[in-house]
Protein backbone atom coordinates (compact mmCIF):
# COMPACT_ATOMS: atom_id res chain seq x y z
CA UNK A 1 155.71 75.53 91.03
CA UNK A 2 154.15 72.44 88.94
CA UNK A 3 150.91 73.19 87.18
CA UNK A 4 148.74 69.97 88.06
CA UNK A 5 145.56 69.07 87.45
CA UNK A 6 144.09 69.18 91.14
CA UNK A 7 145.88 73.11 90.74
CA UNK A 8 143.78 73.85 87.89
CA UNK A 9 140.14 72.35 89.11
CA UNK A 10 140.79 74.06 92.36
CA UNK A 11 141.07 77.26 90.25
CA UNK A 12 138.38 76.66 88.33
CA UNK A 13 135.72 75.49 90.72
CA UNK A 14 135.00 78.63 92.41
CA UNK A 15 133.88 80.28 89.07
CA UNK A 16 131.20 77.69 88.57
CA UNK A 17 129.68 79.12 91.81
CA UNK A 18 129.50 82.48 90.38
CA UNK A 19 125.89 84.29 89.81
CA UNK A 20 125.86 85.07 85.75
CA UNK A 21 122.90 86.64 84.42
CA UNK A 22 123.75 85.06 80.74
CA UNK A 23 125.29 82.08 79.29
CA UNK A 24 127.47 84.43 77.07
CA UNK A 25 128.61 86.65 79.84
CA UNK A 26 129.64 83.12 81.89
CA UNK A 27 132.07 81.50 79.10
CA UNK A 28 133.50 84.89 78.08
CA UNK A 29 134.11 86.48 82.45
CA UNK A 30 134.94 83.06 83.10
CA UNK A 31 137.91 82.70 80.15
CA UNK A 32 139.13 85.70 81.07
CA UNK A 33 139.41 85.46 84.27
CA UNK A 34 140.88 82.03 83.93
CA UNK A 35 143.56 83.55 81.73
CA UNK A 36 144.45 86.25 83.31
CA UNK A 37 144.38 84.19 86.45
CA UNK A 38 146.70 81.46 85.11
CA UNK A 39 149.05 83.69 83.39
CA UNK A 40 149.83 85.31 86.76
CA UNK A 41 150.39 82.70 89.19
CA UNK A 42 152.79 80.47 87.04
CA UNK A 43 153.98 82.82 84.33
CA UNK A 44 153.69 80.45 81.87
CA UNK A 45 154.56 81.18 78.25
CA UNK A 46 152.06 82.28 75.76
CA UNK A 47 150.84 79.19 74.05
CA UNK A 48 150.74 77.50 77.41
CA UNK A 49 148.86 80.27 78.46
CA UNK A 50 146.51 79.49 75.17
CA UNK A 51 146.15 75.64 75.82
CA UNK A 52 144.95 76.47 79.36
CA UNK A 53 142.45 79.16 78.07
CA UNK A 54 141.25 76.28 75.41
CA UNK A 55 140.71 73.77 78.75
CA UNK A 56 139.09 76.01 80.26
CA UNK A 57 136.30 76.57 77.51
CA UNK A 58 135.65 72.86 77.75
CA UNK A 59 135.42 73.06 81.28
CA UNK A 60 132.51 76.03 81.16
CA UNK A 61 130.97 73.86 78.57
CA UNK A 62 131.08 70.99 81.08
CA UNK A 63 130.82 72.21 84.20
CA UNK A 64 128.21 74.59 84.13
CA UNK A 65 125.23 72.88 82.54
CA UNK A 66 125.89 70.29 84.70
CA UNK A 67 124.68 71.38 87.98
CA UNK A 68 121.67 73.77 86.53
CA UNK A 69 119.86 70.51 85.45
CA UNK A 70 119.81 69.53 89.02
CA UNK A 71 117.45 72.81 89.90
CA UNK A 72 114.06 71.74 90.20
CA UNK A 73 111.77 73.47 88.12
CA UNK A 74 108.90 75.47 89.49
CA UNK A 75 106.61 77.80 87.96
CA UNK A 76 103.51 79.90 88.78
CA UNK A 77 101.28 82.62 87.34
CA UNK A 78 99.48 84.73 89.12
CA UNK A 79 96.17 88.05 88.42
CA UNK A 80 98.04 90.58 89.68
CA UNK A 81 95.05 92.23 90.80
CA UNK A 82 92.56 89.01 92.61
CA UNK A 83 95.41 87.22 93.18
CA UNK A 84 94.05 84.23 91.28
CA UNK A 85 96.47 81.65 90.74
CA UNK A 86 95.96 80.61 87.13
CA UNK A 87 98.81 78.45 86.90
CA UNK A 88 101.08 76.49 89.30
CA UNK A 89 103.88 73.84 88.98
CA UNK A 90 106.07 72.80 91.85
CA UNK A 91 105.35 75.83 93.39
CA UNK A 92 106.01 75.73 97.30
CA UNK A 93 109.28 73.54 95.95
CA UNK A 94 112.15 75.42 98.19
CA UNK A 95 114.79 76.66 95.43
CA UNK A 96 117.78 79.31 95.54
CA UNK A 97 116.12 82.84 94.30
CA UNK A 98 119.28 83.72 92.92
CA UNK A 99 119.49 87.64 91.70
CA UNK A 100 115.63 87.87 91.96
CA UNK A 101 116.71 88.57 95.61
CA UNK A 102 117.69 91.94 94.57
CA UNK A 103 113.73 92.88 93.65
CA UNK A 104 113.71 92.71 97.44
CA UNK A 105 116.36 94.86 98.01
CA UNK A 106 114.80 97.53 95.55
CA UNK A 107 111.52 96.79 97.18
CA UNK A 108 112.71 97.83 101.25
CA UNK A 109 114.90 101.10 98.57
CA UNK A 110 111.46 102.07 97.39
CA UNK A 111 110.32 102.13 101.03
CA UNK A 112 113.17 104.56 101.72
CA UNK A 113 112.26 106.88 98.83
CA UNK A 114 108.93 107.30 100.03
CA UNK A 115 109.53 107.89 103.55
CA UNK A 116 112.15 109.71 102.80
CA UNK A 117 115.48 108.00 104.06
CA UNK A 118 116.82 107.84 100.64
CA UNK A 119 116.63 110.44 97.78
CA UNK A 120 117.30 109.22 94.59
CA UNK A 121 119.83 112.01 93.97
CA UNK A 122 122.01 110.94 96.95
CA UNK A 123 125.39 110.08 96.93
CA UNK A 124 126.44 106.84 99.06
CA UNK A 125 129.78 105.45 100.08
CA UNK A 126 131.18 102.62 98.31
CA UNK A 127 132.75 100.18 100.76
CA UNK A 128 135.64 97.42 100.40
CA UNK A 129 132.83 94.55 100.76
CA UNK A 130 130.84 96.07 97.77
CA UNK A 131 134.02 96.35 95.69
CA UNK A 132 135.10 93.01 96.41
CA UNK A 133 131.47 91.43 95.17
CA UNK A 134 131.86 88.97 92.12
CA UNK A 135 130.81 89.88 88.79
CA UNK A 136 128.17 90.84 87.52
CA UNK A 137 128.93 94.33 88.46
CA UNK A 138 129.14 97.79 87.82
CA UNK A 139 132.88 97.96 89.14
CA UNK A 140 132.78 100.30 91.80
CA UNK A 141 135.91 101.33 93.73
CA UNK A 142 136.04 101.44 97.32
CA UNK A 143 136.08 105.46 98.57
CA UNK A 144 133.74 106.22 95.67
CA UNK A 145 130.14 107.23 95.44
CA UNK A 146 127.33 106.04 93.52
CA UNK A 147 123.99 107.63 93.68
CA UNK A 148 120.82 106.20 94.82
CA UNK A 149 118.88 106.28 91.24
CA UNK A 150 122.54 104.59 89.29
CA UNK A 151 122.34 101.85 92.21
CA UNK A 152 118.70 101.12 90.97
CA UNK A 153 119.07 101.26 87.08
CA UNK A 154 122.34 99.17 88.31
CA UNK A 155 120.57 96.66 89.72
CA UNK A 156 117.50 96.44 87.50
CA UNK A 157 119.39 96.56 84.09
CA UNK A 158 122.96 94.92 84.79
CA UNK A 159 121.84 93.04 88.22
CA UNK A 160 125.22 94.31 89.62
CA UNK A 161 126.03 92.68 92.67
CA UNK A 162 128.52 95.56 93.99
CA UNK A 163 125.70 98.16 93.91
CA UNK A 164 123.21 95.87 95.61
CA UNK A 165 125.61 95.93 98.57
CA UNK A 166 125.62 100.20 98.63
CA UNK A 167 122.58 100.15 99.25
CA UNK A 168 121.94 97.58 101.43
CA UNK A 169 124.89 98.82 103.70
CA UNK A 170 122.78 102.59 103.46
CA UNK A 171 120.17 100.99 105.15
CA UNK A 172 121.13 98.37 106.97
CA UNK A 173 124.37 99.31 108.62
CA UNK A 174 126.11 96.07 106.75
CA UNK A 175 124.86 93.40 104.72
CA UNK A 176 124.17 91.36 107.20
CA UNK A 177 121.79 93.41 108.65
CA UNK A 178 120.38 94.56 105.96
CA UNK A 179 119.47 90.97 105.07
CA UNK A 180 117.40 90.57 108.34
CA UNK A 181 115.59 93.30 107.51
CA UNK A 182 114.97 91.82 104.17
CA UNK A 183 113.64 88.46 105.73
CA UNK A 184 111.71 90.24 108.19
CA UNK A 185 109.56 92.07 105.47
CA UNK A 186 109.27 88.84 103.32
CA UNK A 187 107.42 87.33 106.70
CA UNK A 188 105.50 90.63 106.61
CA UNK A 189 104.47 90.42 103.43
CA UNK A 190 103.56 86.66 103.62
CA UNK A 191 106.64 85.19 102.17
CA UNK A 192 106.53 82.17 104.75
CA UNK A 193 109.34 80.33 102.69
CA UNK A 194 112.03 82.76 101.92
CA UNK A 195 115.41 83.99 103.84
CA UNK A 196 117.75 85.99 102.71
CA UNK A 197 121.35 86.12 103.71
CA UNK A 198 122.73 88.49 101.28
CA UNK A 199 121.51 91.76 99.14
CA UNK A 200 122.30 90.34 95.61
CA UNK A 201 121.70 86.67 95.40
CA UNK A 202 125.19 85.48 94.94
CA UNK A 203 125.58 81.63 96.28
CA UNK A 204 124.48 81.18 99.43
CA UNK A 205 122.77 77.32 100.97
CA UNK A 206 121.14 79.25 103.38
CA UNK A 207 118.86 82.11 100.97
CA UNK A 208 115.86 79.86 99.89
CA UNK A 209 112.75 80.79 98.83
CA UNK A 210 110.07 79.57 96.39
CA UNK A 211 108.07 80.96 93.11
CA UNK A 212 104.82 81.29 95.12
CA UNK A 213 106.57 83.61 97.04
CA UNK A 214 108.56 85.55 94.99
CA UNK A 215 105.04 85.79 93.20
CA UNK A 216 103.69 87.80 96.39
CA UNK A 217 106.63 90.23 96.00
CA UNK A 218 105.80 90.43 92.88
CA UNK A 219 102.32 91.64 93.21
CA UNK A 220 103.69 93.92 96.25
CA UNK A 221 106.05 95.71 94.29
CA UNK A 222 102.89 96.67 91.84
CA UNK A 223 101.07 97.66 94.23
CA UNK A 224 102.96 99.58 96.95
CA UNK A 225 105.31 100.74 94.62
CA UNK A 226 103.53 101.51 91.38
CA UNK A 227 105.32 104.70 90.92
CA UNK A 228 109.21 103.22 90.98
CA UNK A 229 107.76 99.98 89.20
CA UNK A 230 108.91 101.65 85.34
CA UNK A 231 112.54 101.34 86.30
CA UNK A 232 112.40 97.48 85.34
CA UNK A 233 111.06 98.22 81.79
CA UNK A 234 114.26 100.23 81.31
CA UNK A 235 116.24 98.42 78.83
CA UNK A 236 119.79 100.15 79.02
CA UNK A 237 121.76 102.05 81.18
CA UNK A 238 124.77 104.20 80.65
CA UNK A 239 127.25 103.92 83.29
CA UNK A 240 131.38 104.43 83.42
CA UNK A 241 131.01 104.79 79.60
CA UNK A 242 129.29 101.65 78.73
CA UNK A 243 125.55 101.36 77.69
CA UNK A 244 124.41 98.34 80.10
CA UNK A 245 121.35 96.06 78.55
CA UNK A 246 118.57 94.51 80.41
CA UNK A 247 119.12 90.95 80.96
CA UNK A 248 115.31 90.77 80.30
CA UNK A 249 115.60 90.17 76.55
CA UNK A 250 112.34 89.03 76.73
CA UNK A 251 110.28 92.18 77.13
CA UNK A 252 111.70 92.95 73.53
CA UNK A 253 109.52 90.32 72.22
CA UNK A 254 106.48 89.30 74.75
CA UNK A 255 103.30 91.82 73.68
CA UNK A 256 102.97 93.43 77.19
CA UNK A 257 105.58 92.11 79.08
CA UNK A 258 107.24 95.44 81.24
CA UNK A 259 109.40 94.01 83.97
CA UNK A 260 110.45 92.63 86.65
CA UNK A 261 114.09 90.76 87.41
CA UNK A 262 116.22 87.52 86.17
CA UNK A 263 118.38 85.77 88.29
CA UNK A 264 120.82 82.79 87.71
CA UNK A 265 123.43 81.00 89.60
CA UNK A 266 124.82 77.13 88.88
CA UNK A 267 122.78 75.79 91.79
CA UNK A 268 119.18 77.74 91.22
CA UNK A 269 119.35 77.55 87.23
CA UNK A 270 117.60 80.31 84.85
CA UNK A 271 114.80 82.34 86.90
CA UNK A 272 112.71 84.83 85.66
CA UNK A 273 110.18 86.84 87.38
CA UNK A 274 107.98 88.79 85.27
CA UNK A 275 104.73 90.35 84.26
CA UNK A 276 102.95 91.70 81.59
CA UNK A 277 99.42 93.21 80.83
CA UNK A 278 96.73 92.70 77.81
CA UNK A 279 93.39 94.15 77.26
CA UNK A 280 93.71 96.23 80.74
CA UNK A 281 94.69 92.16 82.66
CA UNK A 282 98.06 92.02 84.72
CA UNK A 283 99.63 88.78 85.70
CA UNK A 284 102.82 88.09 86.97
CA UNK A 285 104.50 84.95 86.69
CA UNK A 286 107.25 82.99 88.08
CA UNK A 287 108.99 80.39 86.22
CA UNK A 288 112.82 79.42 88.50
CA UNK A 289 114.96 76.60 87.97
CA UNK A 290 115.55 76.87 83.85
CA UNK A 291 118.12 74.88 82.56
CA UNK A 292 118.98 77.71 79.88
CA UNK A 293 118.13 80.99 79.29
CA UNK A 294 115.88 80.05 75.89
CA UNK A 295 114.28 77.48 77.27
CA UNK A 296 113.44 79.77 80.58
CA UNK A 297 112.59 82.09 78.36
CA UNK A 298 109.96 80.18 76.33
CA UNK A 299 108.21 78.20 79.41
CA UNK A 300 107.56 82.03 80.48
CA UNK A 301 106.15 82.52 77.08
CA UNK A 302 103.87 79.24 77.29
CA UNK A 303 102.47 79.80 81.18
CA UNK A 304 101.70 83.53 80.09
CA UNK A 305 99.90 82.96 76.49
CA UNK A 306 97.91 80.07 78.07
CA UNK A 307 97.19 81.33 81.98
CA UNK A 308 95.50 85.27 79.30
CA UNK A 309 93.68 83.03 77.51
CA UNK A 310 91.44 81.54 80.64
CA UNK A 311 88.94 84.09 81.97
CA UNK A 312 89.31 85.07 85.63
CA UNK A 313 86.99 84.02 88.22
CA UNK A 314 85.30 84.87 91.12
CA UNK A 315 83.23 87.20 92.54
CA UNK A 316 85.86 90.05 91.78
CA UNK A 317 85.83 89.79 88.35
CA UNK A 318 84.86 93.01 86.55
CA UNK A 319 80.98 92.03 84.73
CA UNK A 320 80.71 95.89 82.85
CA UNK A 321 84.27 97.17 81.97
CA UNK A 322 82.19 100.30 80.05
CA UNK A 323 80.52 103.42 80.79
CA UNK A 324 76.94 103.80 79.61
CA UNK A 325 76.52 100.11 78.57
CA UNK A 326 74.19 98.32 80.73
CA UNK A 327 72.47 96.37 78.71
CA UNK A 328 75.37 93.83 77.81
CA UNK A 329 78.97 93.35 79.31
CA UNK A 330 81.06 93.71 77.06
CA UNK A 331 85.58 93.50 77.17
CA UNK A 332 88.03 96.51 77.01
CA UNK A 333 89.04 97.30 73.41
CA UNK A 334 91.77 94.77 72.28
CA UNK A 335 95.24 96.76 71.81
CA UNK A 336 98.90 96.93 72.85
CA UNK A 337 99.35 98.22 76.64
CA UNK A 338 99.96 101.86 76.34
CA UNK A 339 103.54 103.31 76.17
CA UNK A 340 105.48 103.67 79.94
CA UNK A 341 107.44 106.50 80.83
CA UNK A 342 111.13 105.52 80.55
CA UNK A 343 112.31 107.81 83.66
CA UNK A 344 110.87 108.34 86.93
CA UNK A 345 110.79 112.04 86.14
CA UNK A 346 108.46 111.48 83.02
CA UNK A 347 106.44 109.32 85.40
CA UNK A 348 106.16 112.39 87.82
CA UNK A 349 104.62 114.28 84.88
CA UNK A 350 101.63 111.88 85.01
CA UNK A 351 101.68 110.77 88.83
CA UNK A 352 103.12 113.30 91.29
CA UNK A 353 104.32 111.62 94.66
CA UNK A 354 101.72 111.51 97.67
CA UNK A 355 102.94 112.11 101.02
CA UNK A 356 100.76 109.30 102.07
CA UNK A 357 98.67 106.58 100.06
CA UNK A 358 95.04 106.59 101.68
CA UNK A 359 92.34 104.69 100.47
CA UNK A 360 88.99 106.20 99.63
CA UNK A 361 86.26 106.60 101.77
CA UNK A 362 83.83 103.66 101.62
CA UNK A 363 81.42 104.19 99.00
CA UNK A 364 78.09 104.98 99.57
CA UNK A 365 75.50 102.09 100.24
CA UNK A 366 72.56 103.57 99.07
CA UNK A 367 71.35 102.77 95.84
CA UNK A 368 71.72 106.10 94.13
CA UNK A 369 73.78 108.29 91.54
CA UNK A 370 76.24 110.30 92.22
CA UNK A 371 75.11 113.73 94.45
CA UNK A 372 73.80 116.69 92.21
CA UNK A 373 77.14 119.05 92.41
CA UNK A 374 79.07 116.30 90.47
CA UNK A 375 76.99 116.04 87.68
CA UNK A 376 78.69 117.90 85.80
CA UNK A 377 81.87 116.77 86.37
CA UNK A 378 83.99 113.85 84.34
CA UNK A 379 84.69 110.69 86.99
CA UNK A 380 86.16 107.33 85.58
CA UNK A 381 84.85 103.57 85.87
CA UNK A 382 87.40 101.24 86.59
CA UNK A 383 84.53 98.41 86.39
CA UNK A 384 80.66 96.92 87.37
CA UNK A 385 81.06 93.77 89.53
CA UNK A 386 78.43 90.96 90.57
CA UNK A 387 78.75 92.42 94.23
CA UNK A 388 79.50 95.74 95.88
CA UNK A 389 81.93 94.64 97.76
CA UNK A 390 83.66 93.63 94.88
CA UNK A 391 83.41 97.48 93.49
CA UNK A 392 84.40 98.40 96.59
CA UNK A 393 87.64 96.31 96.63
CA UNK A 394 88.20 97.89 93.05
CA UNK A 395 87.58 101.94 94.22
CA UNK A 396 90.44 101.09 97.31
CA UNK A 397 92.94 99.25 94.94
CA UNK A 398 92.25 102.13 92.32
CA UNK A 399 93.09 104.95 94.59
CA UNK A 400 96.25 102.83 95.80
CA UNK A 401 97.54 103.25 92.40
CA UNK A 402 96.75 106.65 91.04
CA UNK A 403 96.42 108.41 94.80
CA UNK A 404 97.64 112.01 93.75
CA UNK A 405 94.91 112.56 90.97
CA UNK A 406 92.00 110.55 93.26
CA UNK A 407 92.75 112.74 95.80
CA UNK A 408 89.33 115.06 95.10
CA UNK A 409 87.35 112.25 94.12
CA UNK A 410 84.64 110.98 95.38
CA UNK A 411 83.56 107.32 94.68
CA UNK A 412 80.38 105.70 93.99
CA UNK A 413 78.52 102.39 93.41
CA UNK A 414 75.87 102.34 91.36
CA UNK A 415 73.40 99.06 90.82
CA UNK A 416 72.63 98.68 87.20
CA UNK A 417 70.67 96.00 85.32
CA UNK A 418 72.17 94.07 82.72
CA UNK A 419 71.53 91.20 81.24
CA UNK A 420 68.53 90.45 83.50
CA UNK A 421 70.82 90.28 86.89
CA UNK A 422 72.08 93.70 88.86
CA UNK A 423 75.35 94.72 88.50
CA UNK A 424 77.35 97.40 90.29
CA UNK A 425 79.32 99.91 88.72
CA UNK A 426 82.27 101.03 90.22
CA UNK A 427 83.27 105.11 89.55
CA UNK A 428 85.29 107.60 90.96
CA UNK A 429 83.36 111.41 90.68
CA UNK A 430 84.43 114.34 90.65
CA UNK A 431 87.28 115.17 88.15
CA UNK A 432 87.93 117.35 85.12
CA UNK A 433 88.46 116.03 81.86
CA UNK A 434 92.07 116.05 81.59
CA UNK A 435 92.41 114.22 85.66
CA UNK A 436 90.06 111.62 84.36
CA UNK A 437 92.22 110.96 81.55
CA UNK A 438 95.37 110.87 83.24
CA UNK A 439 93.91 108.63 85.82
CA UNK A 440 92.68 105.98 83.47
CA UNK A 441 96.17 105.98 81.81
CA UNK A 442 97.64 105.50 85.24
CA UNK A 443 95.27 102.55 85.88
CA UNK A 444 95.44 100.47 82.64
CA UNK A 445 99.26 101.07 82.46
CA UNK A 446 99.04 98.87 85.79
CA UNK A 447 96.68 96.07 84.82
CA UNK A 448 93.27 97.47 85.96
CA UNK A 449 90.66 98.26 83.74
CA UNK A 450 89.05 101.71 83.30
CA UNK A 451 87.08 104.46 81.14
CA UNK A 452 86.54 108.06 81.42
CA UNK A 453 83.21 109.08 81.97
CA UNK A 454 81.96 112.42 80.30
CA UNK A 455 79.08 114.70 81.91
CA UNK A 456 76.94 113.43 79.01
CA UNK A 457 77.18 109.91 80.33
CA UNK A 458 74.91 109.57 82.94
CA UNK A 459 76.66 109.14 86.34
């Protein structure tokens, strides 16, 4: 068989298609695989074998910046909390989400944990189709298992395509399916510009979507699934003998930065969804269609620094952060975001799992303090608003996150003066010291502010 040069494109081509999480992993998968490809189909000797390995460098160099500059950039920040858009660019443009389709795969996985289709100690089934997905991957062998937690420190930390597929062929039946269902909850969830046709991202000219959307999943994913959300701050994970990094590099460096996903493929460039928290603020952001990794990188940097540095508005914006100071608003001690638990398990230690995530019961509308029997109890203040709608808003989204330890509490809006105007203070009652604590960790660790409340501070 002749070696010619229409031989050798046509084996190169398909690995410029190929989903790569980082430039390095690209050139050195791609040589190899080149290589070893090469070597076997025309036994050729070994310096041939070399020369061909050499062309093929050139052609990664060539190839594959190529078609990422054609991704259109697009960009958007986001208060996790108001949903304030601080910062948008190109963002309804329709783009390829690349691997940040798997957050949606862990999303409708959380969903099974907590109604209890899935336990994270179960074993599934490791099909043909998940074996056969292209790098990256964990390498998984048809016949195998893989458990339900290694699937999601799989996906989170490598972004391994052949584990995305386990899972969504555990709930879905096949892939296929499994992607329906995956569209479905993106229209649920107000994701009007997304489908997905696969569980992991890889190439596909039909999975679209756009960084306003995958900025809604990102805000769902804090809020419905607070308790799961520390798995994307893990930055390694041992599997088969090898200690697999997060592709996030940039949590290592960004002052609050915790999560969520990267993605990349030739056709959708460097994506990033991510977000971080200062001085008790959560934003996400969504920056897709990077034409490197650095550069990706630093625009995320840039949106972030700038979209902290401009004060949130409207009507839900915390006036009071503190307890006992109504004479002056005044912020949330500056400081690094407190440390997360690395495991779900040291998570549980903190936050045990509801059955059921109810909001509280509307607070009362009377302008009074809190009743007599829970004056001498500890509550927390997770803010004083312009309106008391606003502190309602604040009491419901509080108990959302921290549900187990609110259970018992009771909340309460108060109307304060400060400053001339009335305020209203928004506190949950009812708790011993050690709950109150706990909660407030709970709370700033996700982006809200909040203060314990002592039965020496007036309630």
């Amino acid at each position: 068989m002749n070696v010619t040069g229409r031989t050798v494109r046509s084996l190169l081509l398909p690995f410029a298609w190929r989903g790569r999480e980082t430039e390095g992993e690209q050139a050195t998968e791609r040589l190899a695989d080149r290589r070893s490809t090469l070597g076997r189909a025309f036994g050729i000797t070994p310096f041939v074998r070399w020369m061909c390995g050499v062309g093929a460098v050139v052609a990664v160099t060539v190839l594959a910046p190529l078609p990422a500059l054609a991704a259109k950039y697009a960009a958007i920040v986001v208060d996790a909390r108001t949903g304030e858009v601080l910062h948008e660019e190109n963002a309804d443009t329709i783009t390829y989400p690349a691997s940040l389709t798997k957050m949606m795969t862990l999303y409708l996985t959380f969903d099974a944990l907590d109604e209890g289709r899935l336990r994270l100690d179960q074993a599934l089934p490791v099909s043909a189709w998940a074996e056969a997905q292209s790098p990256t991957k964990l390498g998984l062998r048809a016949g195998k298992t893989l458990r339900v937690e290694q699937a999601i420190l799989g996906l989170v930390t490598k972004s391994a395509n052949d584990a995305a597929v386990v899972l969504a062929e555990a709930l879905g039946g096949s892939e296929a399916r499994f992607a329906e269902m995956m569209t479905r909850k993106a229209r649920e969830m107000g994701m009007r510009n997304t489908v997905f046709r696969n569980a992991n991202g890889l190439p596909n000219m039909e999975q679209v979507t756009t960084a306003r959307d995958f900025s809604i999943l990102s805000r769902a994913m804090l809020s419905d699934h607070a308790r799961y959300y520390p798995y994307f701050s893990r930055r390694n994970f041992v599997y088969g003998g090898r200690s697999l990094h997060n592709h996030n590099r940039l949590m290592s460096r960004y002052e609050g930065m915790d999560g969520i996903k990267t993605g990349y493929t030739v056709a959708s460039g460097f994506n990033l969804a991510a977000s971080a928290v200062r001085d008790g603020r959560r934003l996400v952001a969504v920056v897709l269609g990077g034409k490197s990794a650095a550069s990706r990188d630093a625009r995320m940097e840039a949106i972030l620094d700038k979209a902290f540095d401009k004060p949130g508005r409207g009507q839900d914006a915390p006036v009071v952060a503190r307890a006992g100071d109504e004479d002056a608003p005044r912020s949330a001690a500056k400081g690094k975001p407190p440390a997360k638990p690395e495991t779900i398990a040291q998570l549980a230690s903190t936050v045990s799992t509801p059955a059921a995530v109810r909001p509280p019961a509307r607070a009362r509308d009377e302008d009074a303090e809190a009743p007599k029997g829970d004056a001498s109890k500890w509550g927390v203040q997770v803010g004083a608003f312009s309106t008391r709608e606003a502190s309602n808003r604040a009491l419901t989204q509080a108990t959302k996150q921290a549900p187990f330890l609110l259970r018992a509490a009771k909340p309460a809006v108060t109307p304060v003066k400060a400053n001339g105007s009335t305020v209203y203070r928004a506190r949950m009652v009812g708790l011993d010291e050690g709950t109150a604590r706990k909660v407030c960790s709970e709370l700033t660790r996700h982006g809200h502010r909040c203060v314990p409340v002592s039965p020496n501070e007036k309630l």
